[in-house]
Structure formats: structure tokens, C-alpha cells
Amino acid sequence: MHVRMLPAVLAALALLLTGCGGDGGESDATIRLRFQSLAWQKESVDANKELVKEWNTTHPGIQVEYVQGSWDSVHDQLLTSFEGGEAPDIIHDASDDLADFAYGGYLADLRELLPERLKSDIPQSSWQTTTFGEGIHGVPFLQEPRVLIANRKLLESSGVRVPSVDEPWSWEEFREVTKELTRQMGEGRYGVAWPLKEPVSVTLNLGLSAGGRLFRRGDDGKVTIGFTRGDAVVPGTIRDQVNTDRSAARSTLGVGGSDTLPGFFGGKYAMVPLGFSYRQQIVQQAPEGFEWTVLPAPAGPGGPAQGVSPQTLSVAEDSAHKKEAAQFIDFMLQPPNMVRLALGDWMLPTGIEALRDPALRTAKDGWATGAALAAHLRPAPAQSVRGYPEWKDKVATPAYQEFYSGAIDAEELEKRLVDDGNPVLARYQR
């Protein structure tokens, strides 16, 4: 009886195994990738999701799942997912967040995975932001200079010189302009509002224009902090505006950029230094008839140089399909697609060809000013510094906040940044 039953049992087993393949047929061989995006503005989310859909339609054998992440928690979330072996295949982040992940072995080296088209389309200065050691651990694709958003009527009626990218204000002239605007605007109004809830990146990136570097890499490859005259220009200017000239609003030092917009629209502040992408909120929220313009940030002797930390796309080292993940990145960053992503996020593309697109060079909404600044953007000073997130959170943020409020002086600021900061970096470089 057992012998007679065997063929039936085998047949049933074969049928069961056939049914275990989910959809069955060719889908068993489908490669499935997870893409964690940090897009958050509706236009940007829509652009990302549309590109994923277009990829999936044209690549039935390689299907990409869109996963929504958050800028607020991405570093800790990624660290947990890397250590737990659950990282997404394709990772959206910012270049200044990659160093610890790259040196920790969590991100794939993309040098042999990316096509020559993509490598040559993005300038070397941008690639420097994602180069750690010998490897390239992310593709920089969107970048955001910091600009001055100004009330056009207040500026033009004041009689001060209006700057251009070719002839920006110096930091000294900027200070004088904000004093003059404050004098003309009257009691309770200010020439500038500095939203400095996150003071570190603002200070360091704008500091490049004045010769600031702060981080220095020795012959042994290790990074230390050193405070020079160039590093003091930007924080000194801001502190003087707030505490000496009273030309900058003290009340905005602890808030984010969005929190300054109602006061800006109401004529309380003549100018607000903001990231380039804030233009979208201004277009959406400005009252009817409000006129605004985009000006370059103040500059030092080297022109309007400033540091940026581009948004990046990386591949997890643990991904079983690195080649296919890199193919998806190449698709996302074809020039027309890069333009779509830039327009969706109101930022500038890193790609040379995408940056030539007429849609990114119109005078409307300040696009032309941003495009003209692109050639002056440099890697943020902290790009490849291991331990930067901890130094920023535990040492630099409270030190700059206290300095700007007037609670500590320049000597104490330097002591905090250098003497308290170097032991933090040293721990990561043993």
C-alpha cells in the first residue's frame, strides 16, 4: 500500500512546491529593491514616486518599492537598520551624514558600479562630498546654497547697494546695510532675522567665504579642530548684529527658517538668510502683492563661495543586488529626471547638463540667482569628518547658541569648539 501511495504523495508534494512561489511563473526571478526616500514636500514626493513608477513599468524584472523616511530621524534610523541587517538597498541621505556609515563599512563603494555618463556629468567638487578614504559612497544629486531672501520694496527704497552674484556684499558691508535698514524701518523692526535653531552648518558653510575652515586634516589623515581669524568672521558678524547693533532679531535665534516667514511677510524683518528651497514656502504663503527677491549671501575675498552638503543616493553594502540598485540610481539621475527632482525640491541639481535646463535659469522666483551660485559651491567643511554628528550636537550647537545670544565671548567659543571638540573627534579616529 505504501508503494502504491508514493506516486500520489510525490505528485501532491510537487503541486505544493509549485504553489509556494507566490505569484508563480517569471515573478520568482524578479529582483526586489527598497528605496528609502527623504522627500517631504508634496511636489518632491510626487516626483520621486512618479520616477519609481516609471522605472517599475519599464523594468519588470527589477521592481523598486518606495519607502518613506524622515530627515528628522534618518541618522539613528539608518544606524539601527544597518546593525540589524535591515537596511534599504537604495538610501537617500545628505553627504554630511555619510562619513560614519562609510567608514563603518555600511555603504557600498560605487566606483565600479556607476556608469561613466553619471561620473562625468557631476563635477569633481561635488564628488568630493561623498568620497571617504579611497571610495565613493554616495551620488550627490541635489544641492542648496544659502541665500538672502529680501523684501524688495524695503530694499529698493532704502538706497543701499543691491548686491549681485558678481558683486555680493562683503560681510562688513552686510553689517552696515542691516544697520541702515534697521534705522530706516524704526522701532521693533530689524534689517535681518537669523533663524539659527541649527547654527552649526549655517556658520561653517557660510564661513568658507571668509576663509574659515575649522577642520584640519594632518599628514596622518586625522582631523583636528583649529579656530582662525577666518573662522571668526561669520559668527562675529552675527553676534554683533544681535547684541551690538540691534540690527538682527534676538527672538529668531532659536527658531527654524519657516518660523521667520510671518514676520518677514509682515515687514518686521527686511531680510532672512535661508536655504534656497524655502522659496517654495514663500511662493505658497506670501500675501498677495508681497514683493520679494533672492540675493547672494555675503562673501569674503574669495567671492561668494559657500559649503554645501548635497543630498545623496547610496547603496547599502549588505544589499544583495548592488548592480541593479546602481542602475536605478543612474535612471533617477538622468538629466531630465534630475531636473524634475530639482524642481520638485526647489533646489539645484549637481549635474552639469541638468543645470543648463532653461527651467532652472529663469529670473522668476530667483532660479537664475541660484544657478549662478552653483559654480561657487564647495564641499561643506565637515564632509568627511568622523564623529561630526556627535560634535555638532553635544559641543558646537550649544556653544554657538550661547555665543550668538551673548552668554559667552569669542574666547570661550573657541575654547569650547577646540578643547571640548577635539577629544570627541579623537574617539572616532583611534
Short mmCIF file of C-alpha atoms in Angstrom, two decimals, residues 34 36 77-78 80-91 106 316-319:
data_model
loop_
_atom_site.label_atom_id
_atom_site.label_comp_id
_atom_site.label_asym_id
_atom_site.label_seq_id
_atom_site.Cartn_x
_atom_site.Cartn_y
_atom_site.Cartn_z
CA ARG A 34 13.76 49.00 -1.40
CA GLN A 36 14.12 54.86 1.17
CA GLN A 77 17.15 55.02 11.93
CA LEU A 78 19.82 54.06 9.40
CA THR A 80 19.71 50.76 13.65
CA SER A 81 18.81 49.26 10.27
CA PHE A 82 22.46 48.73 9.31
CA GLU A 83 23.28 47.00 12.57
CA GLY A 84 20.13 44.89 12.33
CA GLY A 85 20.76 43.85 8.73
CA GLU A 86 17.54 45.54 7.58
CA ALA A 87 18.91 48.49 5.61
CA PRO A 88 17.15 49.61 2.42
CA ASP A 89 19.01 48.81 -0.81
CA ILE A 90 18.97 52.44 -2.03
CA ILE A 91 19.44 55.13 0.61
CA TYR A 106 27.81 50.09 5.79
CA ALA A 316 23.83 49.53 1.22
CA GLU A 317 26.90 47.29 1.46
CA ASP A 318 24.62 44.44 2.57
CA SER A 319 22.38 44.73 -0.50
#
